[in-house]
XYZ file of C-alpha atoms in Angstrom:
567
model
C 50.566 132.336 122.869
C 52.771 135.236 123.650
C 55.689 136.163 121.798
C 59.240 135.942 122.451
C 62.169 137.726 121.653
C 64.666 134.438 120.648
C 61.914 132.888 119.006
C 62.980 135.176 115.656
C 66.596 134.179 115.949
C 65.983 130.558 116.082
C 63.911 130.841 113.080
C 66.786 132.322 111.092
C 69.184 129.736 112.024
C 66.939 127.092 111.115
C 66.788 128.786 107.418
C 70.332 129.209 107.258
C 71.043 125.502 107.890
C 68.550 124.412 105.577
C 70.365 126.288 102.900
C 73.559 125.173 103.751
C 72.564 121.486 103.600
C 71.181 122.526 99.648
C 74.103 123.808 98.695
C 76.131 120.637 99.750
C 73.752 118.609 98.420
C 74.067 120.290 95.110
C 78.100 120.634 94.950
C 78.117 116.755 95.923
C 75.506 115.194 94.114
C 75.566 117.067 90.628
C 76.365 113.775 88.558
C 73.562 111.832 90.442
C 70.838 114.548 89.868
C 71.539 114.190 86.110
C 71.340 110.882 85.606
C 68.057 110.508 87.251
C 66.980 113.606 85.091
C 67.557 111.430 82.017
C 66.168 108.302 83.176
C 62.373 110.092 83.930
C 61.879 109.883 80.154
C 63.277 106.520 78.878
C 64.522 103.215 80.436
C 67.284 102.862 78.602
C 70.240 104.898 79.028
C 72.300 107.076 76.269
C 69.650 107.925 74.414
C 66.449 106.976 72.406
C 68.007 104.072 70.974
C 69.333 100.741 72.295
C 73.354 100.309 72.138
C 72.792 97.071 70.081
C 70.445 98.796 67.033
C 72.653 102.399 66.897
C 73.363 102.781 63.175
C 76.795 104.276 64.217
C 79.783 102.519 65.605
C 81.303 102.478 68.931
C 84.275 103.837 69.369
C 84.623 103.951 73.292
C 82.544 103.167 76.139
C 79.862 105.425 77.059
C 80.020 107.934 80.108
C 76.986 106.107 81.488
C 76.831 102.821 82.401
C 75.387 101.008 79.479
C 72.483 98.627 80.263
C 73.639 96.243 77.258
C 77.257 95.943 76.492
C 78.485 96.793 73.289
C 79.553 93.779 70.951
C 83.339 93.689 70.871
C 84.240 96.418 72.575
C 85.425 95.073 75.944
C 83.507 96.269 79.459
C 85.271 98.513 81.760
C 84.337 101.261 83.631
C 82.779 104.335 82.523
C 85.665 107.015 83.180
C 84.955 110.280 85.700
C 84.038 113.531 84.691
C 87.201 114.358 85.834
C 89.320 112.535 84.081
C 87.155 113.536 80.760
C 88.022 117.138 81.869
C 91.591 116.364 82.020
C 92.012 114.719 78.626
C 93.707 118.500 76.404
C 95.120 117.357 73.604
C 98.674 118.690 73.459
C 100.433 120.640 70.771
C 103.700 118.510 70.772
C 101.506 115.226 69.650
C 101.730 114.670 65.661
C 97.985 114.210 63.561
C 96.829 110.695 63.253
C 99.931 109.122 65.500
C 96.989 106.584 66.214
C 96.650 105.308 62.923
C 98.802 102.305 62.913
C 99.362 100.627 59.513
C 95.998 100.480 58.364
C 94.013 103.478 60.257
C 92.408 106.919 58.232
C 96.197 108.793 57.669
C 95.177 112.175 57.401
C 98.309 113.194 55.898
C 98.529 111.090 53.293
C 101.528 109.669 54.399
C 103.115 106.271 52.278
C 102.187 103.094 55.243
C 104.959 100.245 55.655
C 104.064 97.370 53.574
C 103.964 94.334 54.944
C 106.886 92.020 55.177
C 106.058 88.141 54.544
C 108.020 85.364 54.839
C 109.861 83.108 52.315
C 107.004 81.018 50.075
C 104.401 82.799 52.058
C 101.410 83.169 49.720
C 101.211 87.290 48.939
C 97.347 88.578 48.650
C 96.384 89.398 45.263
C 96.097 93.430 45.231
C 92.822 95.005 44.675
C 91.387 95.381 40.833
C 91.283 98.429 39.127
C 88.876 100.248 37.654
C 87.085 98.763 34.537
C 88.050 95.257 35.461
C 85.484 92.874 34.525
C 84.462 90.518 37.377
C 86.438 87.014 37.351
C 84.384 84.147 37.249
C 80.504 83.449 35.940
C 77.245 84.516 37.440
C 76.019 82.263 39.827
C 72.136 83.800 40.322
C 73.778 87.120 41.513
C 73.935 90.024 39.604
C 77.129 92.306 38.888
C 76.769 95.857 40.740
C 78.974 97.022 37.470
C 76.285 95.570 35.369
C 75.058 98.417 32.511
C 71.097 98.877 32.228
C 71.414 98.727 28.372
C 73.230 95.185 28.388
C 69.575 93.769 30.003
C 67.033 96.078 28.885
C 64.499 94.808 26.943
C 65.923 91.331 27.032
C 63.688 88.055 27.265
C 63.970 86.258 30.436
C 66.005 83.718 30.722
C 65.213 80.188 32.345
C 68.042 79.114 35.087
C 68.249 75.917 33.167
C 69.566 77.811 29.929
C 71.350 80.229 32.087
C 73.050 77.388 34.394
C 72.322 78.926 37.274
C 70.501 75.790 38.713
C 72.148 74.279 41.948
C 74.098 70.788 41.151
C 73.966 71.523 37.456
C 76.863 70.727 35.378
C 78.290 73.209 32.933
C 77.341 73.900 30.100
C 79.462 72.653 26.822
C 80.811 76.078 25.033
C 79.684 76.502 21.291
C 82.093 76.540 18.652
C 82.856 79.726 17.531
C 80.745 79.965 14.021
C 82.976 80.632 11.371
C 80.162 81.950 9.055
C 78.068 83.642 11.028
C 75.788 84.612 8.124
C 75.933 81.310 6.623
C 72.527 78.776 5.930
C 71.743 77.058 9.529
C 69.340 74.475 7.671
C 66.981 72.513 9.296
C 67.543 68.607 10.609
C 65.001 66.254 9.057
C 65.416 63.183 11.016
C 69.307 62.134 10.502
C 69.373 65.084 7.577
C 70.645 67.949 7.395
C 68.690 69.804 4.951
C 69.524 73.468 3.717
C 67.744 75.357 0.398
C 68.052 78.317 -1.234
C 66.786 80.379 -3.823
C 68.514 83.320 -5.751
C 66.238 86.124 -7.522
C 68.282 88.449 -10.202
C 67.535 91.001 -12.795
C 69.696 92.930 -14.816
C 70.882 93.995 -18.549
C 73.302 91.879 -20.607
C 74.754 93.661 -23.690
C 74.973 90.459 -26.325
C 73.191 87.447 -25.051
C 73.644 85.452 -27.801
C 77.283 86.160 -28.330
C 76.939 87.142 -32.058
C 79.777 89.360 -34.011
C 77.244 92.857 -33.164
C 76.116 93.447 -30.161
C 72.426 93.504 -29.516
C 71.537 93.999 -25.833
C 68.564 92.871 -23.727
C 67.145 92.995 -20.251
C 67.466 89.520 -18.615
C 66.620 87.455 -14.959
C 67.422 84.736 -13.234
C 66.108 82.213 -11.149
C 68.214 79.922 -9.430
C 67.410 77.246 -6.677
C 69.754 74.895 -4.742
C 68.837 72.274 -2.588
C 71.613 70.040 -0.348
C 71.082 67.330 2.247
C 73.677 65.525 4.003
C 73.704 62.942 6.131
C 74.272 62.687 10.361
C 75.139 58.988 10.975
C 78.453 57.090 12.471
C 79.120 55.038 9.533
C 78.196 55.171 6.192
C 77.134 58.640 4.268
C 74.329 59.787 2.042
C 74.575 63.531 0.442
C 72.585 64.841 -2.171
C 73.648 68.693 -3.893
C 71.209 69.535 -6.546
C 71.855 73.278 -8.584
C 69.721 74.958 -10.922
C 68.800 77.947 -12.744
C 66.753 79.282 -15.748
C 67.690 82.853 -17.526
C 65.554 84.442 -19.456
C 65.304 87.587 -21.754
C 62.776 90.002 -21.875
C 63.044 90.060 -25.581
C 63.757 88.292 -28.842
C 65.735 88.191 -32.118
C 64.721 88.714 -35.754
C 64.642 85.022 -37.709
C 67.010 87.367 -40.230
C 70.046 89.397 -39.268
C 72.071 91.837 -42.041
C 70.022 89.865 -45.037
C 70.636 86.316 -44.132
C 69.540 83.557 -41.469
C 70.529 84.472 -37.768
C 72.888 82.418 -36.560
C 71.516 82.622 -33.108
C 68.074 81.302 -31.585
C 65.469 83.789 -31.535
C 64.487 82.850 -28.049
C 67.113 82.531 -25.871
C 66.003 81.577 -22.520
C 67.949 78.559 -21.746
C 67.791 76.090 -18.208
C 70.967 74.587 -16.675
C 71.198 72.160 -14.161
C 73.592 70.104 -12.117
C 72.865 67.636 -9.490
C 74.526 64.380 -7.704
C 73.995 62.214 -5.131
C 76.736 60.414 -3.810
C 76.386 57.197 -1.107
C 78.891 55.026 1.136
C 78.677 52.154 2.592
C 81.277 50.780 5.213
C 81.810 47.170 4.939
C 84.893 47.407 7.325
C 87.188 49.969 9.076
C 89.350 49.838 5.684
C 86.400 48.519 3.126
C 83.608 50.970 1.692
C 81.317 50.593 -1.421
C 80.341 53.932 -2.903
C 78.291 55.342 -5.529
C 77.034 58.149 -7.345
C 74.174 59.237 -9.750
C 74.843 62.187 -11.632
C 72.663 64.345 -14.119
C 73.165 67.869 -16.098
C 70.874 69.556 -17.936
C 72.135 72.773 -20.187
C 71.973 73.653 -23.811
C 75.170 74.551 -26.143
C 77.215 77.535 -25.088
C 76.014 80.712 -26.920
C 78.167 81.747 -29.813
C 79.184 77.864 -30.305
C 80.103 76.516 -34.190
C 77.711 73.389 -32.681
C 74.863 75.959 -32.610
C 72.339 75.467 -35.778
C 71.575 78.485 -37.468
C 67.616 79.208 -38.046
C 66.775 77.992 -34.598
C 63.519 78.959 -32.898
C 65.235 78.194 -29.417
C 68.247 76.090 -27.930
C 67.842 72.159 -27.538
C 68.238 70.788 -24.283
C 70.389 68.514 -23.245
C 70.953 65.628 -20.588
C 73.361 63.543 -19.413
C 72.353 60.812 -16.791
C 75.206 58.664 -15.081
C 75.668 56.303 -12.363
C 79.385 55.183 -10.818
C 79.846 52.362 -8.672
C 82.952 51.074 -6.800
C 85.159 50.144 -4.075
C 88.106 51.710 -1.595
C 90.455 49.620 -0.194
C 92.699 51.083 2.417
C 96.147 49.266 3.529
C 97.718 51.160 6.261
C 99.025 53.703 4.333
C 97.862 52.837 0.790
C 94.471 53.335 -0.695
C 93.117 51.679 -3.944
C 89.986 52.632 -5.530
C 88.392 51.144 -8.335
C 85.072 51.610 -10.646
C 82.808 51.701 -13.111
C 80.966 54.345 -14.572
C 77.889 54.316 -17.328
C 76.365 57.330 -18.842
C 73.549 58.332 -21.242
C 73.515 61.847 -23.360
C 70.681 63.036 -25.027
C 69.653 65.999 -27.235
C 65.931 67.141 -27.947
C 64.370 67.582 -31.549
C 65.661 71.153 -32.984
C 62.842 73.713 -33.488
C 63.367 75.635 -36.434
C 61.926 79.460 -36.830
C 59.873 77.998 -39.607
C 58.110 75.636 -37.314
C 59.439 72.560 -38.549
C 61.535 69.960 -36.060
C 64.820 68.425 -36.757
C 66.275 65.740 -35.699
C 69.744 65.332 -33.017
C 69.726 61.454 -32.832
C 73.391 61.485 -34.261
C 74.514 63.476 -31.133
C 73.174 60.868 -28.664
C 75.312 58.232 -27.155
C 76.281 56.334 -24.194
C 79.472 56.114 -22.784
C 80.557 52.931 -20.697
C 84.227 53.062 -18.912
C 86.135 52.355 -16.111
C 88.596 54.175 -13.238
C 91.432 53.454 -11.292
C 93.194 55.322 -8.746
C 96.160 54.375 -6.288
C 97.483 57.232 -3.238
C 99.595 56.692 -0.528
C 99.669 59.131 2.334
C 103.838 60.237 2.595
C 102.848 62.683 5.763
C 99.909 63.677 7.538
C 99.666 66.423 4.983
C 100.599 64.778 1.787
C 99.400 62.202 -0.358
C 100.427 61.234 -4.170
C 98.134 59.262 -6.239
C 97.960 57.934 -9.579
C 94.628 57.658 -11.397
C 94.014 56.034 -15.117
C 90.658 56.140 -16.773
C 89.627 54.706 -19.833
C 85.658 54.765 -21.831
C 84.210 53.992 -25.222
C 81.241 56.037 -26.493
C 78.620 54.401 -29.234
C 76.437 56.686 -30.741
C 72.629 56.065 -31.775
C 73.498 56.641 -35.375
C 76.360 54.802 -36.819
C 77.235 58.244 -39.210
C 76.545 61.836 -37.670
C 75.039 64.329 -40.304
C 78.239 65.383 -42.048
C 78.621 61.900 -42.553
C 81.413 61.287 -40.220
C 81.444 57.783 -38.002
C 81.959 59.502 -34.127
C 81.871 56.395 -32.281
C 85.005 56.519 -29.951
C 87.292 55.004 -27.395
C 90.117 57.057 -25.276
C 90.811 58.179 -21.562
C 93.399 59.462 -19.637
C 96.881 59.099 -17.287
C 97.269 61.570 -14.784
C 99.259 61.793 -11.510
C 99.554 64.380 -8.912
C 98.811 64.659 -5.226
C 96.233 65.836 -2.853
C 97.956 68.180 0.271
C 96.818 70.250 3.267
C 99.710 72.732 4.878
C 98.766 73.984 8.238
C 94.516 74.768 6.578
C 96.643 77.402 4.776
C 96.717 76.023 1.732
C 94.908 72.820 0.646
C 93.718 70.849 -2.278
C 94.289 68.908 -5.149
C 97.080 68.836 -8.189
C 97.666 66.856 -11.088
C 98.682 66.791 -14.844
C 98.733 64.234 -17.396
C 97.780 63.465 -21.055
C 94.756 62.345 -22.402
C 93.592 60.651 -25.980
C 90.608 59.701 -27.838
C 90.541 57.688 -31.432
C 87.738 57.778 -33.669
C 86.512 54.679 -35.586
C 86.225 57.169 -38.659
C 89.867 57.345 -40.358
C 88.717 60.674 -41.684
C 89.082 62.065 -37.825
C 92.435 62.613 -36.505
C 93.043 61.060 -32.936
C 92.011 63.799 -30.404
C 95.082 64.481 -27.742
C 96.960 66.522 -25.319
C 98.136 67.697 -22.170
C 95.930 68.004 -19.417
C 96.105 69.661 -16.205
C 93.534 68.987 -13.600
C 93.781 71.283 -10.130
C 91.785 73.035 -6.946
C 93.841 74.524 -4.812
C 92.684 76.883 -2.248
C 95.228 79.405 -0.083
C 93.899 81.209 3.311
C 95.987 83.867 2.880
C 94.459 85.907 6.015
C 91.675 85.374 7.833
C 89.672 87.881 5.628
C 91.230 86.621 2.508
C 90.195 83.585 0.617
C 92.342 82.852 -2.520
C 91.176 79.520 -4.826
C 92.408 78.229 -8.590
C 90.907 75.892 -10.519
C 91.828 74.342 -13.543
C 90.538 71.675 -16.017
C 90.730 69.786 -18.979
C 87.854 68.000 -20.768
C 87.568 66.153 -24.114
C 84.155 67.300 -26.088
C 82.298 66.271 -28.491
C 81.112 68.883 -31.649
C 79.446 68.273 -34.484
C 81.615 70.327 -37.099
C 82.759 68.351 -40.050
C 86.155 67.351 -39.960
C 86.911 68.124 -36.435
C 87.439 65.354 -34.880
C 86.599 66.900 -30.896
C 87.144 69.830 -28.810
C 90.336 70.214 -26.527
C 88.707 72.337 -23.831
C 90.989 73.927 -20.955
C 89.725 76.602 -18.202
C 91.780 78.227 -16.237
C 89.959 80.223 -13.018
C 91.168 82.338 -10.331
C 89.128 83.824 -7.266
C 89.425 86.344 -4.600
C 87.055 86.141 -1.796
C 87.652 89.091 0.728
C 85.670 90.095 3.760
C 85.409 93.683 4.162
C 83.006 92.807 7.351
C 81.170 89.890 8.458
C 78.316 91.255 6.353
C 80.058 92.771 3.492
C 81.856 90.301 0.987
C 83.578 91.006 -2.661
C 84.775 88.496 -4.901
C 87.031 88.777 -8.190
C 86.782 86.041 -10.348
C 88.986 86.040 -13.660
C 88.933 83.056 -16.320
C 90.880 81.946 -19.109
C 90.087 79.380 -21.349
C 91.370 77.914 -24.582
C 89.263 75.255 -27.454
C 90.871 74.012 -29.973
C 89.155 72.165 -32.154
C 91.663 69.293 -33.717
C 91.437 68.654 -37.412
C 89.162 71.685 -38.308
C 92.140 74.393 -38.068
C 90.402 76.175 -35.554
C 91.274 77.790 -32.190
C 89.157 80.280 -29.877
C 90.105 82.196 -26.938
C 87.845 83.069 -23.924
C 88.191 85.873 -21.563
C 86.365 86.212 -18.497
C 85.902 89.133 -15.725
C 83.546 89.419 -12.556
C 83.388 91.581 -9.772
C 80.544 90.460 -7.113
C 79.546 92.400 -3.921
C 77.473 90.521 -1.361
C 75.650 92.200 1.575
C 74.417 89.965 3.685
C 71.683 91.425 5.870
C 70.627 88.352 7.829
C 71.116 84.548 8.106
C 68.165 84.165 5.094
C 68.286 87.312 3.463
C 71.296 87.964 1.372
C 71.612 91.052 -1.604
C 74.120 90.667 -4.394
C 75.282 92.861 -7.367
C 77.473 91.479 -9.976
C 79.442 92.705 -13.258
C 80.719 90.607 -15.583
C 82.616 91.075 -19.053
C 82.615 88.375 -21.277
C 84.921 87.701 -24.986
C 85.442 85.057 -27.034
C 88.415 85.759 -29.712
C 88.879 83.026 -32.824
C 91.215 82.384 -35.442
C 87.467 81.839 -37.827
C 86.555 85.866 -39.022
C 83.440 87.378 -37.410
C 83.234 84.175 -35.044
C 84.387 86.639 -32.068
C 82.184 88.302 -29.639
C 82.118 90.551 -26.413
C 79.414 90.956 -23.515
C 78.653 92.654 -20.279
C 76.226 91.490 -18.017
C 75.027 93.471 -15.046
C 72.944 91.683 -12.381
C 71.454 92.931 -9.154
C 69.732 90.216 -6.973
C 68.650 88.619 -3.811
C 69.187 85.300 -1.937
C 67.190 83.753 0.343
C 68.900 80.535 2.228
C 67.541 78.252 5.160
């Protein structure tokens, strides 16, 4: 093929138009040629990740058309590049004009409250910080919860926790007011609770003589109490106990003659009831009570033998039995009591045994009392007693006749202001003749009270007072006119840390024998109570007797350190 000369020129123009129609293409098509760029390496547009999954949020439709619309953003068309390019933000245009009344204010700028109409219910503002969550846990736990406050903790089932579905709630327990106190154990419709306390200490004159002579001593003392749980009628049963010991003993002779006090002095002492009622009616119940006490003469007593190996023992077992009659307002009671004392044989030093058959009699009386309730809070009564006691032997060993008859009058009333202060006062007279015209008619005032003030919730104040008419053996007196006289401090310094103040005054005069003794009586106890059964106490006490009757007086201390272990 030859050549020729245009072919060259029409090979040039063909160029130049081909280059022409790539630039066109490439000024026009720019926005086309990128999008099909991105779709050769996914199918979905925008990105590696579908519209519907991105973890960020939308804020305006994308460039692109989206394959998937975006959930609540509403679908119009993707703007041009153009108009993108033309969007300058301009100086004159304040920061966050977009922010409306509840948008990100970067200024910090105070937004418009909102206005609400008249009875329009407001929103409750947001809690603070440290505000415990309303409500109770319902199976979900509280993001504000502290690690500590269930570490190491037991499971707990959803039954006990109420977190099962449909389950009704739970009944809240009453707040225990002792909440180191005995729980006891229920034994079928009982409620049974024991204890047992364990003490050792030193007490300066045990046997209350003129000079001191001091020995170590402990204590054992039990306590048992069971009370009934039924609707009607009652049965409760409070038995007390305790034995001291010494850890030594005293010479048969003291200052060349006979000691006036045992040589052993380990003496029991014992007090227990058990009291039953029975309803008949709403306003008719039978009750009744047997009684014993066990104890020995009080050390330093004139009743005391001299030359005694150790103390004679004691007991008194009673019964009462009567009737309460309520009428509206007014409530008679009415009974009859029965009682048997005993004394053991005396032990001498010199191993021989004496006789105490002229101390033992029964006693066989009645009771009457008549209250009224005035207010809620108040209630008088009246109460009359009356007994005879008949001794075993018709003359005693002084040769005195002791058989007796006497009782008492006494009216008061019984009161409870606000639980502040509540209890029982009364005063009277009371009498006993002697069939022995030798013996002067035993009498005098008696005053009869418990009484027990809350002054704070820490504070416990109680008095007691009493009058009794005993029995003695020294010739020519014809009984004992006993009054005591107590006053006691309970204070909580904690839950767990309790002292007590006790004081006691008490007076015997001993009517037709001239004479009259004085007794004095101190304590300080501190209880630390470690747990529900384990309790430790410490105790001082200071102890004096003064007479009338040279060298009859005597002084003591007793220190005590102990535990107590309850159920």
């Amino acid at each position: 093929m030859g050549w020729r000369p245009d072919s060259g020129r029409a090979r040039r123009a063909m160029w130049r138009g081909a280059s022409a129609a790539c630039l066109l293409l490439g000024v026009v098509g720019t926005e086309a040629a990128h999008s099909q760029t991105i779709d050769a390496f996914r199918p979905v547009r925008d990105g590696f990740l579908a519209p519907q999954d991105s973890p960020l949020r939308r804020t305006a439709v994308s460039g692109l058309s989206d394959a998937v619309p975006t959930p609540g953003l509403p679908a119009t068309p993707a703007p041009s590049s153009s108009s993108r390019r033309a969007q300058v933000p301009l100086p004159g245009v304040p920061a966050a004009s977009g922010a409306a009344e509840f948008g990100y204010d970067s200024l910090n700028r105070t937004r418009k409250k909102p206005k609400y109409y008249p009875a329009q219910a407001r929103p409750k503002p947001p809690p603070g910080p440290g505000t415990p969550p309303s409500g109770e846990l319902t199976g979900q736990l509280r993001p504000t919860l502290p690690p500590s406050a269930t570490a190491n903790r037991q499971p707990v089932s959803p039954a006990m926790a109420g977190t099962v579905p449909g389950q009704p709630p739970r009944k809240r327990l009453k707040i225990d007011d002792d909440p180191f106190g005995a729980v006891g154990d229920y034994v079928g419709p009982f409620l049974i609770k024991g204890a047992v306390e364990l003490s050792a200490g030193y007490d300066s004159n045990p046997a209350r003589l003129a000079k001191e002579r001091g020995m170590p001593v402990w204590m054992i003392a039990p306590e048992f109490l069971a009370v009934s749980n039924w609707e009607r009628h009652a049965l409760v049963a409070d038995l007390r106990g305790s034995f001291t010991g010494y850890g030594s003993t005293l010479p048969a002779t003291m200052d060349g003659g006979i000691n006036s006090a045992p040589t052993t002095l380990d003496r029991p002492d014992f007090t227990g009831h058990v009291d039953g009622r029975l309803d008949v009616n709403r306003d008719t119940s039978v009750g009744a009570q047997l009684r014993l006490r066990a104890a020995t003469d009080n050390p330093g007593s004139p009743s005391v033998q001299a030359g005694l190996a150790r103390y004679p023992v004691y007991t008194t077992l009673g019964t009462t039995v009567g009737v309460d009659q309520r009428f509206n307002r007014l409530q008679i009671s009415a009974g009859a009591t029965a009682d048997r004392t005993s004394y053991q044989q005396s032990k001498l030093t010199d191993g021989t045994m004496t006789s105490n058959d002229d101390r033992n009699y029964n006693q066989f009386g009645g009771i009457g009392r008549a209250s009224y309730e005035i207010l809620p809070g108040l209630k008088p009564f009246a109460e009359i007693q009356g007994d005879s006691r008949v001794h075993d032997e018709r003359f005693d060993r002084s040769g005195y006749q002791r058989d007796s008859s006497g009782g008492y009058a006494k009216a008061g009333t019984s009161f409870e202001f606000t639980r502040l202060l509540t209890g029982e006062l009364s005063m009277g007279y009371a009498t006993r003749s002697y069939v022995d015209p030798r013996l002067n008619r035993l009498q005098g005032f008696l005053t009869t009270a418990s009484l027990v003030w809350s002054a704070t919730p820490l504070t416990t104040a109680r008095f007691l007072s009493d009058t009794q008419l005993a029995e003695t053996t020294v010739a020519g007196a014809s009984g004992v006119l006993v009054r005591t006289y107590t006053v006691q401090v309970d204070h909580d310094f904690r839950r767990w840390l309790t002292g007590i103040g006790k004081f006691s005054f008490g007076t015997l005069d001993y009517q037709g024998y001239g004479r009259s003794d004085r007794t004095y009586s101190a304590e300080g106890n501190l209880v630390y109570k470690m747990t529900r059964n384990l309790w430790v106490k410490g105790s001082l006490r200071y102890d004096r007797l003064d007479s009338n009757i040279t060298g009859a007086g005597s002084s003591g201390t007793v220190v005590m350190l102990g535990v107590r272990l309850q159920n």
